[in-house]
Amino acid sequence: MDGRGISPLVGTVLVVVITLLLASMFAAGATELASLGTERELVTDLTEKSEDDYRPELVWARDDGADETTTHVVNYTIATGSATAGNSLNSVVVEYPDGTVDVSGVDERSKITTVGIDEDRDGTIEVDATGDVECCPPSDGVKVSDGGNTLTVELSGNYDLEEGDALIVEYESVDNPAAGDHAVTVGVNGDVSDSGTLEVAAD
């Protein structure tokens, strides 16, 4: 019977190699975790564009004057690897958590003027999903809650979202707050959400 085994030198080298491999794997994992942030951070390179018709803000007002009644526009970019990429568009929830913006006037389907997908983020909507907003009680697809600070738009799910798409939602009859920066959060399909700032100008 051959009684030879691995020499101490070879054994030591193997231990060192395995240790280095494990260390590099843990380091790579830690770096990846450290790089994760909100969806908004993940799409920075997609939203920093210069097209005249494209605005990178998460939510902006067509009339940004204080106390004006106007249309707000959501621009939600689907990040690479997003949990909602490849899924159908079923719901959009816009929340103004500081309680200063009033969406009580967005109380019916006709107030949702646009739901669309800008596939290359150039300011042009390639897929118009406005007609996919659910209608007719008791399944009306437009709901206002939290004392007028949260708007929920429910859709039938006939259109899919893909990585890099910009989801555009416009809704009218919104009452702007006083001048300043106001917090806003947008959720899509209950899978992902982003936070941003609505900028309102002084008169």
Tab-separated table of C-alpha atoms in Angstrom:
chain	number	residue	atom	x	y	z
A	1	MET	CA	0.000	0.000	0.000
A	2	ASP	CA	1.307	3.446	-0.936
A	3	GLY	CA	1.551	5.453	2.283
A	4	ARG	CA	2.559	8.711	0.670
A	5	GLY	CA	0.457	11.812	1.438
A	6	ILE	CA	0.479	15.489	0.588
A	7	SER	CA	3.684	17.143	1.682
A	8	PRO	CA	3.425	19.909	4.298
A	9	LEU	CA	4.550	22.481	1.717
A	10	VAL	CA	1.836	21.534	-0.779
A	11	GLY	CA	-0.748	21.527	1.986
A	12	THR	CA	0.283	24.998	3.099
A	13	VAL	CA	0.094	26.323	-0.463
A	14	LEU	CA	-3.397	24.864	-0.897
A	15	VAL	CA	-4.598	26.479	2.331
A	16	VAL	CA	-3.214	29.862	1.250
A	17	VAL	CA	-4.826	29.607	-2.207
A	18	ILE	CA	-8.213	28.635	-0.772
A	19	THR	CA	-8.010	31.453	1.784
A	20	LEU	CA	-7.224	34.003	-0.930
A	21	LEU	CA	-10.099	32.766	-3.101
A	22	LEU	CA	-12.571	33.006	-0.229
A	23	ALA	CA	-11.311	36.471	0.701
A	24	SER	CA	-11.734	37.737	-2.866
A	25	MET	CA	-15.268	36.313	-3.053
A	26	PHE	CA	-16.306	38.022	0.187
A	27	ALA	CA	-14.702	41.290	-0.924
A	28	ALA	CA	-16.589	41.218	-4.233
A	29	GLY	CA	-19.844	40.523	-2.430
A	30	ALA	CA	-19.278	43.360	0.011
A	31	THR	CA	-18.509	45.768	-2.823
A	32	GLU	CA	-21.686	44.772	-4.638
A	33	LEU	CA	-23.792	45.256	-1.518
A	34	ALA	CA	-22.203	48.634	-0.853
A	35	SER	CA	-23.073	49.770	-4.373
A	36	LEU	CA	-26.771	49.009	-3.992
A	37	GLY	CA	-29.022	51.958	-3.283
A	38	THR	CA	-32.421	53.229	-4.249
A	39	GLU	CA	-33.693	52.685	-7.775
A	40	ARG	CA	-33.087	56.395	-8.345
A	41	GLU	CA	-29.367	55.960	-7.628
A	42	LEU	CA	-29.175	52.951	-9.922
A	43	VAL	CA	-30.608	54.855	-12.901
A	44	THR	CA	-28.511	58.013	-12.591
A	45	ASP	CA	-26.623	57.244	-15.789
A	46	LEU	CA	-29.921	56.708	-17.620
A	47	THR	CA	-31.624	59.880	-16.419
A	48	GLU	CA	-28.724	62.274	-16.991
A	49	LYS	CA	-29.674	63.027	-20.583
A	50	SER	CA	-29.684	66.267	-22.520
A	51	GLU	CA	-32.675	65.900	-24.849
A	52	ASP	CA	-34.772	69.058	-24.817
A	53	ASP	CA	-38.012	67.115	-24.323
A	54	TYR	CA	-36.706	64.854	-21.554
A	55	ARG	CA	-36.823	65.830	-17.887
A	56	PRO	CA	-35.023	63.581	-15.393
A	57	GLU	CA	-36.947	64.602	-12.253
A	58	LEU	CA	-38.987	61.852	-10.612
A	59	VAL	CA	-42.020	64.170	-10.376
A	60	TRP	CA	-42.404	67.696	-11.734
A	61	ALA	CA	-45.229	70.196	-12.210
A	62	ARG	CA	-46.135	71.652	-15.597
A	63	ASP	CA	-46.902	74.894	-13.784
A	64	ASP	CA	-44.449	75.032	-10.899
A	65	GLY	CA	-45.939	78.149	-9.307
A	66	ALA	CA	-46.885	78.103	-5.649
A	67	ASP	CA	-50.540	77.307	-4.889
A	68	GLU	CA	-51.343	76.719	-8.570
A	69	THR	CA	-53.707	73.981	-9.757
A	70	THR	CA	-51.791	72.110	-12.410
A	71	THR	CA	-50.676	68.816	-13.938
A	72	HIS	CA	-47.962	66.725	-12.321
A	73	VAL	CA	-45.745	64.406	-14.351
A	74	VAL	CA	-44.126	61.214	-13.045
A	75	ASN	CA	-40.964	60.022	-14.779
A	76	TYR	CA	-39.969	56.651	-13.303
A	77	THR	CA	-37.022	54.892	-14.952
A	78	ILE	CA	-36.858	51.099	-14.625
A	79	ALA	CA	-33.373	50.172	-13.420
A	80	THR	CA	-31.262	47.308	-14.715
A	81	GLY	CA	-32.125	44.281	-12.606
A	82	SER	CA	-35.236	45.982	-11.222
A	83	ALA	CA	-37.724	43.683	-9.499
A	84	THR	CA	-40.459	44.964	-11.799
A	85	ALA	CA	-38.545	44.667	-15.101
A	86	GLY	CA	-40.239	42.153	-17.378
A	87	ASN	CA	-43.517	42.402	-15.468
A	88	SER	CA	-46.778	43.928	-16.614
A	89	LEU	CA	-47.678	47.443	-15.481
A	90	ASN	CA	-50.371	47.004	-12.833
A	91	SER	CA	-50.193	49.995	-10.512
A	92	VAL	CA	-48.521	53.318	-9.805
A	93	VAL	CA	-48.701	54.970	-6.384
A	94	VAL	CA	-47.631	58.595	-5.921
A	95	GLU	CA	-47.297	59.763	-2.333
A	96	TYR	CA	-46.535	63.264	-1.084
A	97	PRO	CA	-45.551	62.312	2.478
A	98	ASP	CA	-45.138	65.803	3.940
A	99	GLY	CA	-48.843	66.445	3.349
A	100	THR	CA	-48.427	69.663	1.386
A	101	VAL	CA	-49.570	68.554	-2.088
A	102	ASP	CA	-53.289	67.921	-2.598
A	103	VAL	CA	-54.380	65.397	-5.245
A	104	SER	CA	-58.022	65.326	-4.128
A	105	GLY	CA	-59.015	66.791	-7.486
A	106	VAL	CA	-57.616	63.755	-9.303
A	107	ASP	CA	-60.799	61.890	-8.509
A	108	GLU	CA	-61.682	60.156	-11.759
A	109	ARG	CA	-60.140	58.286	-14.653
A	110	SER	CA	-60.338	61.256	-17.028
A	111	LYS	CA	-57.894	63.178	-14.812
A	112	ILE	CA	-55.152	60.680	-15.732
A	113	THR	CA	-54.204	62.304	-19.014
A	114	THR	CA	-51.192	60.141	-19.881
A	115	VAL	CA	-49.775	56.758	-18.978
A	116	GLY	CA	-46.996	55.860	-21.359
A	117	ILE	CA	-43.641	54.177	-21.791
A	118	ASP	CA	-40.708	56.129	-23.214
A	119	GLU	CA	-38.499	53.221	-24.248
A	120	ASP	CA	-35.362	55.242	-25.013
A	121	ARG	CA	-35.907	58.182	-22.646
A	122	ASP	CA	-35.902	60.819	-25.377
A	123	GLY	CA	-39.127	62.552	-24.363
A	124	THR	CA	-41.287	60.636	-26.856
A	125	ILE	CA	-43.751	58.000	-25.662
A	126	GLU	CA	-43.541	54.855	-27.768
A	127	VAL	CA	-46.211	52.882	-25.876
A	128	ASP	CA	-49.458	54.623	-24.880
A	129	ALA	CA	-51.054	52.758	-21.971
A	130	THR	CA	-53.524	55.474	-20.951
A	131	GLY	CA	-56.478	53.368	-22.019
A	132	ASP	CA	-55.303	50.565	-19.738
A	133	VAL	CA	-56.285	52.478	-16.582
A	134	GLU	CA	-59.075	50.484	-14.983
A	135	CYS	CA	-62.477	52.091	-15.067
A	136	CYS	CA	-65.986	51.858	-13.813
A	137	PRO	CA	-67.040	51.307	-10.184
A	138	PRO	CA	-66.460	49.237	-8.153
A	139	SER	CA	-63.063	48.662	-9.812
A	140	ASP	CA	-62.320	52.293	-10.606
A	141	GLY	CA	-58.598	52.537	-11.270
A	142	VAL	CA	-58.046	55.969	-9.706
A	143	LYS	CA	-58.020	56.284	-5.922
A	144	VAL	CA	-57.110	59.174	-3.621
A	145	SER	CA	-56.208	58.456	0.009
A	146	ASP	CA	-54.361	59.835	3.047
A	147	GLY	CA	-56.404	63.011	3.080
A	148	GLY	CA	-55.557	63.845	-0.519
A	149	ASN	CA	-51.819	63.191	-0.279
A	150	THR	CA	-51.642	59.815	-2.069
A	151	LEU	CA	-52.766	58.896	-5.581
A	152	THR	CA	-53.107	55.286	-6.739
A	153	VAL	CA	-53.550	54.422	-10.410
A	154	GLU	CA	-54.451	50.810	-11.169
A	155	LEU	CA	-54.090	49.303	-14.627
A	156	SER	CA	-55.234	46.130	-16.350
A	157	GLY	CA	-51.701	44.849	-16.949
A	158	ASN	CA	-51.719	44.732	-20.743
A	159	TYR	CA	-48.326	46.422	-21.104
A	160	ASP	CA	-44.910	45.269	-19.890
A	161	LEU	CA	-42.070	47.259	-18.354
A	162	GLU	CA	-38.474	46.573	-19.373
A	163	GLU	CA	-35.084	47.659	-18.063
A	164	GLY	CA	-34.305	51.213	-19.156
A	165	ASP	CA	-37.930	52.177	-19.829
A	166	ALA	CA	-39.160	55.511	-18.522
A	167	LEU	CA	-42.711	55.211	-17.213
A	168	ILE	CA	-44.538	58.513	-17.716
A	169	VAL	CA	-47.756	59.298	-15.830
A	170	GLU	CA	-49.522	62.668	-16.041
A	171	TYR	CA	-52.486	63.672	-13.887
A	172	GLU	CA	-54.271	67.007	-13.745
A	173	SER	CA	-56.115	69.012	-11.068
A	174	VAL	CA	-53.281	68.850	-8.530
A	175	ASP	CA	-52.960	71.711	-6.045
A	176	ASN	CA	-49.351	72.802	-5.666
A	177	PRO	CA	-48.079	73.635	-2.188
A	178	ALA	CA	-46.171	76.734	-1.126
A	179	ALA	CA	-42.811	77.480	-2.717
A	180	GLY	CA	-39.988	75.140	-1.786
A	181	ASP	CA	-38.848	71.544	-2.143
A	182	HIS	CA	-41.401	68.889	-1.240
A	183	ALA	CA	-40.853	65.155	-0.770
A	184	VAL	CA	-42.493	62.700	-3.150
A	185	THR	CA	-42.368	58.916	-3.441
A	186	VAL	CA	-43.423	56.811	-6.428
A	187	GLY	CA	-44.071	53.076	-6.268
A	188	VAL	CA	-44.597	50.761	-9.238
A	189	ASN	CA	-46.450	47.437	-8.998
A	190	GLY	CA	-45.760	47.258	-5.272
A	191	ASP	CA	-42.317	45.921	-6.239
A	192	VAL	CA	-40.107	49.010	-6.342
A	193	SER	CA	-40.211	52.631	-5.248
A	194	ASP	CA	-38.193	55.819	-5.577
A	195	SER	CA	-38.095	59.049	-3.625
A	196	GLY	CA	-37.503	62.485	-5.057
A	197	THR	CA	-38.276	66.160	-4.657
A	198	LEU	CA	-41.025	68.265	-6.192
A	199	GLU	CA	-39.717	71.775	-6.771
A	200	VAL	CA	-42.233	74.607	-6.478
A	201	ALA	CA	-41.186	78.124	-7.402
A	202	ALA	CA	-42.058	81.313	-5.597
A	203	ASP	CA	-44.547	83.634	-7.287
